[in-house]
PDB file of C-alpha atoms in Angstrom:
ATOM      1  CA  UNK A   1     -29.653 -62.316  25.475  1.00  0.00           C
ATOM      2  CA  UNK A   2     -27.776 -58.915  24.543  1.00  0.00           C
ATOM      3  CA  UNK A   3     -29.545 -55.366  24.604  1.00  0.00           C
ATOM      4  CA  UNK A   4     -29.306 -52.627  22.818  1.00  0.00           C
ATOM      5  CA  UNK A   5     -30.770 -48.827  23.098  1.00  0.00           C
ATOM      6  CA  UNK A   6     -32.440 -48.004  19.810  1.00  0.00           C
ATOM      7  CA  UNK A   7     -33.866 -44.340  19.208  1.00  0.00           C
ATOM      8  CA  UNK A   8     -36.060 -42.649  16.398  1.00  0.00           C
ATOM      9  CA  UNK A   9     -34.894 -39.682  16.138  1.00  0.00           C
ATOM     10  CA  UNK A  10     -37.252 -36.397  15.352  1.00  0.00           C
ATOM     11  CA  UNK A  11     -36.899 -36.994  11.423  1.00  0.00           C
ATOM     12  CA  UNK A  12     -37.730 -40.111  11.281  1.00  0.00           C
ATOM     13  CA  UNK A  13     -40.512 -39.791  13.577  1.00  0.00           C
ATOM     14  CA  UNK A  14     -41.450 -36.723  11.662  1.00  0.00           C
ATOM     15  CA  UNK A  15     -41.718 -38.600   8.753  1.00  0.00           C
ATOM     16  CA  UNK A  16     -43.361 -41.501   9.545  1.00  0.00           C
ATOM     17  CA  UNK A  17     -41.378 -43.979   9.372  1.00  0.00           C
ATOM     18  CA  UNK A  18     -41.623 -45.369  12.860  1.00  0.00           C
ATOM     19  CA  UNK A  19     -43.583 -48.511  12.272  1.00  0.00           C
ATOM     20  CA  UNK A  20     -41.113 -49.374   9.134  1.00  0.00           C
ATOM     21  CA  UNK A  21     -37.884 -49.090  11.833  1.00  0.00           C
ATOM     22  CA  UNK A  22     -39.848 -51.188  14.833  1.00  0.00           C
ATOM     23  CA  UNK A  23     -40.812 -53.831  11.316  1.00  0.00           C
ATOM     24  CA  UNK A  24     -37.082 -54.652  10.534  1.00  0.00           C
ATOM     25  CA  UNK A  25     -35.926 -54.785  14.541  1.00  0.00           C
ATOM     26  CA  UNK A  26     -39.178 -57.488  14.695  1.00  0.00           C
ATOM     27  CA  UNK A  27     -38.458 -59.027  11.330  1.00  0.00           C
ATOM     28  CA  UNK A  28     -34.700 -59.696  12.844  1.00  0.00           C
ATOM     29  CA  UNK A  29     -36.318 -61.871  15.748  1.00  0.00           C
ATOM     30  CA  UNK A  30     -35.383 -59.016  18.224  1.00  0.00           C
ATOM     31  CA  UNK A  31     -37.673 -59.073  20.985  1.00  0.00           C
ATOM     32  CA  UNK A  32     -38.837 -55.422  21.842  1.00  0.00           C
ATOM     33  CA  UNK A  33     -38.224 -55.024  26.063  1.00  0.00           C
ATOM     34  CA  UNK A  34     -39.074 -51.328  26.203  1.00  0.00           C
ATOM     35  CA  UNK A  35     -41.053 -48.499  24.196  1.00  0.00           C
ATOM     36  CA  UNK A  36     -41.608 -45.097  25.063  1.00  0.00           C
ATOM     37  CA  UNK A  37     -43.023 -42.274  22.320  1.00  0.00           C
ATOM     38  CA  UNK A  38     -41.593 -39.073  24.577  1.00  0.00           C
ATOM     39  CA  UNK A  39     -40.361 -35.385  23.921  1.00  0.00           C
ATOM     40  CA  UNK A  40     -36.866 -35.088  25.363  1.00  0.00           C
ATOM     41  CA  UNK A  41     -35.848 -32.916  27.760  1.00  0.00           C
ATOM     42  CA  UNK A  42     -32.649 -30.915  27.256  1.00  0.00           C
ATOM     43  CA  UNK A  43     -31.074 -32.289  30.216  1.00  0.00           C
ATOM     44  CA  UNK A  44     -32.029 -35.999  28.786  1.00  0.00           C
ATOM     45  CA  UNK A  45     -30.387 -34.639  25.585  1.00  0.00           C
ATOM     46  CA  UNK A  46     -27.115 -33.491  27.221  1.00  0.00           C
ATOM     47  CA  UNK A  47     -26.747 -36.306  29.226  1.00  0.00           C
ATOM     48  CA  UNK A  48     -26.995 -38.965  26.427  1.00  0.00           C
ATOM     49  CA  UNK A  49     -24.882 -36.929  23.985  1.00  0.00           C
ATOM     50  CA  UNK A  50     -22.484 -35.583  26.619  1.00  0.00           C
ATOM     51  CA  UNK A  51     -19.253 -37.490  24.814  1.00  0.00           C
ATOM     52  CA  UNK A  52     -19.966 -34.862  22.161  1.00  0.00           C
ATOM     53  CA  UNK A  53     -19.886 -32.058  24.021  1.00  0.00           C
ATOM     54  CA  UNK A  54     -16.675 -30.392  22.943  1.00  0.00           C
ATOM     55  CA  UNK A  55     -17.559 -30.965  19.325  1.00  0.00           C
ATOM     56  CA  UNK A  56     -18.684 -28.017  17.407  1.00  0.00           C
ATOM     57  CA  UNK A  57     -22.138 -29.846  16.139  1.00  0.00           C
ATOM     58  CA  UNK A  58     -23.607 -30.241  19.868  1.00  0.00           C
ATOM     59  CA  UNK A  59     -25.494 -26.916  20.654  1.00  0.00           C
ATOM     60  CA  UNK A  60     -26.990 -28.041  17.502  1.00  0.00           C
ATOM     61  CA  UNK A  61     -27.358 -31.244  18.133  1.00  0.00           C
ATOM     62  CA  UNK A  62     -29.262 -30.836  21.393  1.00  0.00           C
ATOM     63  CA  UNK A  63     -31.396 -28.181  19.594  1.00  0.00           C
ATOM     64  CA  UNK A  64     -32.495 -31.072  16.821  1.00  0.00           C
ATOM     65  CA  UNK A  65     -33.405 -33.979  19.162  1.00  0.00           C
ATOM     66  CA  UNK A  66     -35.533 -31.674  21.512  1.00  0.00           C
ATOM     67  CA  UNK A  67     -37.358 -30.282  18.592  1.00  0.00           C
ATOM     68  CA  UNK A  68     -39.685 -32.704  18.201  1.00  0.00           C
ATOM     69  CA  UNK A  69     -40.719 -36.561  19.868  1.00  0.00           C
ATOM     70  CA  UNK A  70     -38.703 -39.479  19.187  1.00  0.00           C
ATOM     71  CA  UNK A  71     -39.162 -43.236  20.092  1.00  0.00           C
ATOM     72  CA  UNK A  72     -37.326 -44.583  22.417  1.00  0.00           C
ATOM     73  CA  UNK A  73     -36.416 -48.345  22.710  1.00  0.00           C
ATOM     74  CA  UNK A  74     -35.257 -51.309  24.143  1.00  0.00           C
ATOM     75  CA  UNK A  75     -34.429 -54.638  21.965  1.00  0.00           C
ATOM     76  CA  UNK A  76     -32.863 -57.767  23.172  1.00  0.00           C
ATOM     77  CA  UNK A  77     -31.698 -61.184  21.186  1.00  0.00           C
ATOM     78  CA  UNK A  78     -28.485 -62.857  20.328  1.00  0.00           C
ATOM     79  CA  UNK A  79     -26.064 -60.303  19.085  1.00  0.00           C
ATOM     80  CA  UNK A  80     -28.611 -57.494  19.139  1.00  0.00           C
ATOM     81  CA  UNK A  81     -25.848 -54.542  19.181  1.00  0.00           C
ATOM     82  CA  UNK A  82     -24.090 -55.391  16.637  1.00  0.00           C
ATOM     83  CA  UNK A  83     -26.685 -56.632  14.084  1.00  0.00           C
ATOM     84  CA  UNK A  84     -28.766 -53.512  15.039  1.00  0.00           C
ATOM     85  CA  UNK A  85     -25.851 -51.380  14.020  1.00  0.00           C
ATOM     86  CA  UNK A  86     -25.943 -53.614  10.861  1.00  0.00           C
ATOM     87  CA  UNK A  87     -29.499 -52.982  10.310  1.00  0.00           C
ATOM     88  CA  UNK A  88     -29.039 -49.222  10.901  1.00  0.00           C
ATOM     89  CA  UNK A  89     -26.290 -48.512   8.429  1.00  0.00           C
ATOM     90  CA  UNK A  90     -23.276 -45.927   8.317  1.00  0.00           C
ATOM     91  CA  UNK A  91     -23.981 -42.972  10.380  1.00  0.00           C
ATOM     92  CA  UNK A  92     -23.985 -40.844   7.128  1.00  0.00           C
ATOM     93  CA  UNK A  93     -26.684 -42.145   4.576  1.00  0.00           C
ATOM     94  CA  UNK A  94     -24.973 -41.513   1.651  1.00  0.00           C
ATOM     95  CA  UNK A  95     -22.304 -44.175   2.236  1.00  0.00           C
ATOM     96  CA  UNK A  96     -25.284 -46.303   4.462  1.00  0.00           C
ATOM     97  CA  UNK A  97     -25.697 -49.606   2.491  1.00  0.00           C
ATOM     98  CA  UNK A  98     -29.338 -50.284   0.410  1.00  0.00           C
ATOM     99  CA  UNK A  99     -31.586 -51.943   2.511  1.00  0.00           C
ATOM    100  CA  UNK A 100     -30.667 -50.096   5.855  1.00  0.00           C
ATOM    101  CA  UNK A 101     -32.700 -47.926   7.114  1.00  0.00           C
ATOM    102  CA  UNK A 102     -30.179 -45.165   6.430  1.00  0.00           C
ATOM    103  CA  UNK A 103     -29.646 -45.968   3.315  1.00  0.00           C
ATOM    104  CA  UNK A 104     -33.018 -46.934   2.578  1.00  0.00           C
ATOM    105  CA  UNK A 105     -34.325 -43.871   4.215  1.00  0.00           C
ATOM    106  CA  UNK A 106     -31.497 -41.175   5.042  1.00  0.00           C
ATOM    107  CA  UNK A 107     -29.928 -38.862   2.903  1.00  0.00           C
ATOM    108  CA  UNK A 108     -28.446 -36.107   5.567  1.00  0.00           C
ATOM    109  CA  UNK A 109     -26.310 -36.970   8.221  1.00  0.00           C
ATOM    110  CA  UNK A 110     -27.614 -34.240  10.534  1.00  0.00           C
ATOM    111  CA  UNK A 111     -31.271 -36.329   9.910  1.00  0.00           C
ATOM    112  CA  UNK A 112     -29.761 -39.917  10.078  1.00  0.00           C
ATOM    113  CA  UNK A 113     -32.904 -41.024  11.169  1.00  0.00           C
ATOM    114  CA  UNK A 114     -32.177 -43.403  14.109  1.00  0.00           C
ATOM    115  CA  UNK A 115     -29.581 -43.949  17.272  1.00  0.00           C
ATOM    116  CA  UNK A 116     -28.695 -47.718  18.093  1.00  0.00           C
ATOM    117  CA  UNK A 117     -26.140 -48.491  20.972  1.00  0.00           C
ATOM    118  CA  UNK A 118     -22.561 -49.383  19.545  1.00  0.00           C
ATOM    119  CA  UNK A 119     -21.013 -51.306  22.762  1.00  0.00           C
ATOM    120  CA  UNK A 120     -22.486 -53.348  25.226  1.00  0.00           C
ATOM    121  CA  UNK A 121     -21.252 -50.677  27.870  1.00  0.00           C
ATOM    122  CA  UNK A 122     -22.734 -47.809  26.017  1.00  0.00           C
ATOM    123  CA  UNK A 123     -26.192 -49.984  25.870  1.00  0.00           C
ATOM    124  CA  UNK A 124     -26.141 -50.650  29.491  1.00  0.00           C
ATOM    125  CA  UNK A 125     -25.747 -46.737  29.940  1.00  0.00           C
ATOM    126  CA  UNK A 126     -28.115 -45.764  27.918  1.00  0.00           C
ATOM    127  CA  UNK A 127     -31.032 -48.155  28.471  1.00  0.00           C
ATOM    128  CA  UNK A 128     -30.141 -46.886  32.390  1.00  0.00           C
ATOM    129  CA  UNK A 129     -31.010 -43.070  30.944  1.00  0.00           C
ATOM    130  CA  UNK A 130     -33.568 -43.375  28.887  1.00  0.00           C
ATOM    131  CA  UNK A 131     -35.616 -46.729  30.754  1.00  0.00           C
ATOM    132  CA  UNK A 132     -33.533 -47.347  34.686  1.00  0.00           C
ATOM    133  CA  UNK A 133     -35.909 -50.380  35.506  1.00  0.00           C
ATOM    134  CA  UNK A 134     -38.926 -50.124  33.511  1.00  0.00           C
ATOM    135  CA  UNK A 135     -38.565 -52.468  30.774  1.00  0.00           C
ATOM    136  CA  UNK A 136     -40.541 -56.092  30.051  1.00  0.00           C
ATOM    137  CA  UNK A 137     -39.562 -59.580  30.432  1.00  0.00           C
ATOM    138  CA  UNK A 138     -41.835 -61.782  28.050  1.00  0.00           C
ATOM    139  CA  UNK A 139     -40.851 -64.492  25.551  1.00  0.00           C
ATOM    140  CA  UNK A 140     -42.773 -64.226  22.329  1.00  0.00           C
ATOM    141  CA  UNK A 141     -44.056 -67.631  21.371  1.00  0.00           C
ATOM    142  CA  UNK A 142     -41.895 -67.502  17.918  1.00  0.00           C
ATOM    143  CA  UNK A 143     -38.665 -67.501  20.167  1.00  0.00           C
ATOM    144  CA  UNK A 144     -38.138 -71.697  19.541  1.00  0.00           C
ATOM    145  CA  UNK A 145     -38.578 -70.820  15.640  1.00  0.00           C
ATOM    146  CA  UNK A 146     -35.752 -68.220  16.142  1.00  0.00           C
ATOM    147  CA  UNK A 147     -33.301 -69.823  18.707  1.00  0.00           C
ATOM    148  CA  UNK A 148     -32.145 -72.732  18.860  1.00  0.00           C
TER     149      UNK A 148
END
C-alpha cells in the first residue's frame, strides 16, 4: 500500500470544509494512517516549502500557512498519490475539474485549499516532516470490499 501526505491548508480549514476533504479521501477506500489538527511553525513551513524558496511567492507563502491551523494527514491504499492528486484537482481552481475539491471548492490559487504529495519520494519526505514515526497501522474491516 502507497502513502501520500495530504494537508488542509488555513482556507480550507478556515472555512470549514475539513470533514468534506477527509469524506472524499474515505469515500476513495483510502485508509487514514495519521491526523494531526496543528498550527505550523515557521520553521515547519520553510522546511516543507523549501523547493520554493527562490520563488518570489514564498515570504508570502510561509506568511499564509502559519496564519492559521491546518490538518495534517496521512492516507495509504493502492495508488493513493496519484488518485489523491486526482481527487485534489489542478493547483489553480479555475482550471481544477468539477467534482474536485478545487474545483468544487477553490477559486484562488493563493487559497487552493489543500496540499497532497505528487511523488512517492516527496510523500516519504514529507510524511517524515510532518509525522517521523507516529502514524497507525489498522485495517478497516471494509478493506476485502475494496481490495481484492
Amino acid at each position: 500500500m502507497e502513502r501520500t501526505f495530504i494537508m488542509i491548508k488555513p482556507d480550507g480549514v478556515q472555512r470549514g470544509l475539513v470533514g468534506d476533504v477527509i469524506k472524499r479521501f474515505e469515500q476513495k477506500g483510502f485508509t487514514l494512517a495519521g491526523l494531526k489538527f496543528m498550527s505550523v511553525s515557521k520553521e515547519l513551513a520553510e522546511k516543507h516549502y523549501g523547493v520554493h524558496k527562490e520563488r518570489p511567492f514564498f515570504g508570502s507563502l510561509i506568511e499564509f500557512i502559519t496564519s492559521s491551523p491546518v490538518v495534517a494527514m496521512v492516507w495509504q491504499g493502492k495508488g493513493a498519490i496519484a488518485s489523491s492528486r486526482q481527487i485534489i484537482g489542478a493547483t489553480n481552481p479555475l482550471s481544477a475539474a468539477p467534482g474536485t475539491i478545487r474545483g468544487d471548492y477553490g477559486v484562488d490559487v493563493g487559497r487552493n485549499l489543500i496540499h497532497g504529495s505528487d511523488a512517492p519520494e516527496t510523500a516519504q519526505s514529507e510524511i517524515a516532516l510532518w509525522f517521523g514515526e507516529d502514524l497507525v497501522e489498522w485495517k478497516p474491516a471494509a478493506t476485502p470490499w475494496i481490495y481484492e
